[in-house]
N, C-alpha and C. Protein backbone atom coordinates (compact mmCIF):
# COMPACT_ATOMS: atom_id res chain seq x y z
N MET A 1 -2.62 -3.74 8.71
CA MET A 1 -1.96 -3.38 9.93
C MET A 1 -1.30 -4.63 10.49
N VAL A 2 -0.08 -4.44 10.96
CA VAL A 2 0.67 -5.53 11.59
C VAL A 2 0.96 -5.10 13.02
N VAL A 3 0.62 -5.94 13.97
CA VAL A 3 0.85 -5.65 15.38
C VAL A 3 1.95 -6.58 15.87
N HIS A 4 2.89 -6.03 16.63
CA HIS A 4 3.94 -6.86 17.20
C HIS A 4 4.14 -6.47 18.66
N SER A 5 4.87 -7.28 19.39
CA SER A 5 5.01 -7.05 20.83
C SER A 5 6.39 -6.55 21.24
N GLU A 6 7.27 -6.26 20.31
CA GLU A 6 8.60 -5.77 20.63
C GLU A 6 8.48 -4.36 21.20
N ARG A 7 9.05 -4.13 22.38
CA ARG A 7 8.90 -2.83 23.04
C ARG A 7 10.24 -2.19 23.43
N GLN A 8 11.35 -2.74 22.95
CA GLN A 8 12.66 -2.23 23.34
C GLN A 8 13.05 -0.97 22.56
N SER A 9 12.68 -0.90 21.30
CA SER A 9 13.07 0.22 20.45
C SER A 9 12.19 1.43 20.72
N ARG A 10 12.79 2.60 20.58
CA ARG A 10 12.03 3.82 20.82
C ARG A 10 11.88 4.68 19.57
N ARG A 11 12.96 4.91 18.83
CA ARG A 11 12.91 5.80 17.67
C ARG A 11 13.13 5.06 16.35
N SER A 12 13.92 4.02 16.38
CA SER A 12 14.10 3.19 15.18
C SER A 12 14.00 1.73 15.60
N ASN A 13 13.52 0.91 14.70
CA ASN A 13 13.22 -0.45 15.07
C ASN A 13 13.56 -1.42 13.93
N PRO A 14 14.71 -2.09 14.03
CA PRO A 14 15.10 -3.04 12.99
C PRO A 14 14.09 -4.18 12.83
N GLY A 15 13.39 -4.55 13.90
CA GLY A 15 12.36 -5.59 13.81
C GLY A 15 11.24 -5.20 12.87
N GLU A 16 10.84 -3.94 12.91
CA GLU A 16 9.80 -3.45 12.00
C GLU A 16 10.28 -3.44 10.56
N VAL A 17 11.55 -3.16 10.35
CA VAL A 17 12.11 -3.21 9.00
C VAL A 17 12.01 -4.63 8.45
N LYS A 18 12.33 -5.61 9.29
CA LYS A 18 12.23 -7.02 8.88
C LYS A 18 10.79 -7.38 8.53
N ILE A 19 9.84 -6.90 9.31
CA ILE A 19 8.42 -7.16 9.02
C ILE A 19 8.05 -6.57 7.66
N ILE A 20 8.48 -5.34 7.40
CA ILE A 20 8.19 -4.70 6.12
C ILE A 20 8.82 -5.47 4.97
N GLU A 21 10.07 -5.94 5.16
CA GLU A 21 10.72 -6.75 4.13
C GLU A 21 9.90 -7.99 3.81
N GLN A 22 9.37 -8.65 4.83
CA GLN A 22 8.57 -9.85 4.63
C GLN A 22 7.27 -9.53 3.89
N ILE A 23 6.64 -8.43 4.25
CA ILE A 23 5.40 -8.03 3.57
C ILE A 23 5.68 -7.74 2.10
N LEU A 24 6.74 -7.00 1.82
CA LEU A 24 7.06 -6.67 0.43
C LEU A 24 7.48 -7.91 -0.36
N ALA A 25 8.17 -8.82 0.27
CA ALA A 25 8.57 -10.06 -0.41
C ALA A 25 7.35 -10.90 -0.78
N ALA A 26 6.31 -10.82 0.01
CA ALA A 26 5.08 -11.58 -0.27
C ALA A 26 4.30 -10.99 -1.44
N GLY A 27 4.53 -9.74 -1.76
CA GLY A 27 3.83 -9.08 -2.86
C GLY A 27 4.66 -9.11 -4.13
N SER A 28 4.78 -10.26 -4.73
CA SER A 28 5.69 -10.44 -5.86
C SER A 28 5.32 -9.63 -7.10
N GLN A 29 4.10 -9.17 -7.21
CA GLN A 29 3.66 -8.44 -8.40
C GLN A 29 3.61 -6.93 -8.18
N LEU A 30 4.37 -6.42 -7.24
CA LEU A 30 4.36 -4.98 -6.97
C LEU A 30 5.06 -4.22 -8.08
N GLY A 31 4.41 -3.17 -8.55
CA GLY A 31 4.96 -2.38 -9.64
C GLY A 31 5.89 -1.29 -9.14
N LYS A 32 6.57 -0.67 -10.08
CA LYS A 32 7.49 0.42 -9.77
C LYS A 32 6.73 1.56 -9.09
N SER A 33 7.29 2.07 -8.01
CA SER A 33 6.73 3.19 -7.23
C SER A 33 5.31 2.93 -6.75
N SER A 34 5.01 1.68 -6.37
CA SER A 34 3.65 1.33 -5.96
C SER A 34 3.46 1.27 -4.44
N VAL A 35 4.53 1.50 -3.67
CA VAL A 35 4.45 1.36 -2.22
C VAL A 35 4.92 2.65 -1.55
N GLY A 36 4.21 3.03 -0.49
CA GLY A 36 4.62 4.14 0.35
C GLY A 36 4.67 3.67 1.79
N ILE A 37 5.66 4.09 2.54
CA ILE A 37 5.80 3.70 3.95
C ILE A 37 5.76 4.96 4.79
N VAL A 38 4.88 4.95 5.79
CA VAL A 38 4.73 6.09 6.70
C VAL A 38 5.17 5.64 8.09
N THR A 39 6.01 6.42 8.72
CA THR A 39 6.54 6.10 10.04
C THR A 39 6.46 7.33 10.95
N PRO A 40 6.34 7.13 12.25
CA PRO A 40 6.23 8.29 13.15
C PRO A 40 7.57 8.97 13.46
N TYR A 41 8.70 8.31 13.22
CA TYR A 41 9.98 8.85 13.67
C TYR A 41 10.98 9.03 12.54
N CYS A 42 11.75 10.12 12.60
CA CYS A 42 12.79 10.38 11.59
C CYS A 42 13.87 9.30 11.61
N ALA A 43 14.23 8.79 12.78
CA ALA A 43 15.24 7.74 12.86
C ALA A 43 14.77 6.47 12.16
N GLN A 44 13.50 6.14 12.29
CA GLN A 44 12.95 4.97 11.60
C GLN A 44 12.91 5.22 10.09
N ARG A 45 12.59 6.42 9.69
CA ARG A 45 12.60 6.77 8.27
C ARG A 45 13.99 6.55 7.69
N THR A 46 15.02 7.00 8.39
CA THR A 46 16.40 6.83 7.93
C THR A 46 16.75 5.35 7.82
N LEU A 47 16.39 4.57 8.81
CA LEU A 47 16.65 3.12 8.77
C LEU A 47 15.94 2.47 7.60
N LEU A 48 14.70 2.84 7.36
CA LEU A 48 13.94 2.28 6.24
C LEU A 48 14.51 2.72 4.89
N LYS A 49 14.94 3.96 4.78
CA LYS A 49 15.52 4.43 3.51
C LYS A 49 16.81 3.68 3.21
N THR A 50 17.62 3.42 4.22
CA THR A 50 18.84 2.65 4.02
C THR A 50 18.51 1.24 3.57
N SER A 51 17.53 0.62 4.20
CA SER A 51 17.11 -0.72 3.82
C SER A 51 16.49 -0.72 2.44
N ARG A 52 15.78 0.33 2.13
CA ARG A 52 15.12 0.45 0.82
C ARG A 52 16.12 0.29 -0.31
N GLU A 53 17.25 0.94 -0.18
CA GLU A 53 18.27 0.87 -1.22
C GLU A 53 18.79 -0.57 -1.38
N ASN A 54 18.89 -1.28 -0.27
CA ASN A 54 19.46 -2.63 -0.31
C ASN A 54 18.46 -3.70 -0.72
N TYR A 55 17.18 -3.54 -0.37
CA TYR A 55 16.23 -4.64 -0.53
C TYR A 55 15.07 -4.37 -1.47
N TYR A 56 14.64 -3.15 -1.59
CA TYR A 56 13.35 -2.90 -2.22
C TYR A 56 13.42 -2.44 -3.66
N GLY A 57 14.59 -2.05 -4.11
CA GLY A 57 14.69 -1.59 -5.49
C GLY A 57 13.84 -0.36 -5.74
N ASP A 58 13.07 -0.39 -6.82
CA ASP A 58 12.30 0.79 -7.22
C ASP A 58 10.80 0.66 -6.95
N ILE A 59 10.38 -0.30 -6.11
CA ILE A 59 8.93 -0.44 -5.86
C ILE A 59 8.42 0.57 -4.85
N ILE A 60 9.31 1.14 -4.03
CA ILE A 60 8.88 2.10 -3.01
C ILE A 60 8.98 3.50 -3.57
N ASP A 61 7.86 4.20 -3.53
CA ASP A 61 7.79 5.57 -4.02
C ASP A 61 8.26 6.55 -2.95
N VAL A 62 7.83 6.34 -1.72
CA VAL A 62 8.13 7.29 -0.65
C VAL A 62 8.26 6.58 0.69
N VAL A 63 9.22 7.05 1.50
CA VAL A 63 9.36 6.65 2.89
C VAL A 63 9.51 7.95 3.65
N ASP A 64 8.53 8.26 4.51
CA ASP A 64 8.62 9.52 5.23
C ASP A 64 7.80 9.47 6.51
N THR A 65 7.90 10.55 7.29
CA THR A 65 7.17 10.61 8.55
C THR A 65 5.74 11.08 8.32
N VAL A 66 4.92 10.85 9.30
CA VAL A 66 3.52 11.26 9.24
C VAL A 66 3.43 12.77 9.01
N GLU A 67 4.24 13.53 9.73
CA GLU A 67 4.20 14.99 9.63
C GLU A 67 4.54 15.46 8.23
N LYS A 68 5.53 14.86 7.60
CA LYS A 68 5.95 15.27 6.26
C LYS A 68 4.89 14.95 5.20
N LEU A 69 4.17 13.85 5.40
CA LEU A 69 3.18 13.41 4.40
C LEU A 69 1.79 13.96 4.64
N GLN A 70 1.54 14.45 5.84
CA GLN A 70 0.22 14.93 6.18
C GLN A 70 -0.19 16.08 5.26
N GLY A 71 -1.36 15.98 4.69
CA GLY A 71 -1.87 17.02 3.81
C GLY A 71 -1.47 16.83 2.37
N GLY A 72 -0.62 15.85 2.10
CA GLY A 72 -0.22 15.58 0.71
C GLY A 72 -1.27 14.75 0.01
N GLU A 73 -1.06 14.52 -1.26
CA GLU A 73 -2.04 13.77 -2.05
C GLU A 73 -1.56 12.36 -2.35
N ARG A 74 -0.91 11.74 -1.43
CA ARG A 74 -0.41 10.37 -1.64
C ARG A 74 -1.38 9.39 -1.05
């Protein structure tokens, strides 16, 4: 869990995307489809999916909201 103090964003948060980028960059041995990202908001999911294409390559298996993933086997 990463805690931050930024409180300006409501539905999407570029600061959180940067934090995720830093976490993923620190995990140099991550395998294909080894990461899943869960977010509470659809707007944040969209922002993360856009960033995913640019920065994360194929290590991320899923980026979705809590509601969409709830009850799944991930």
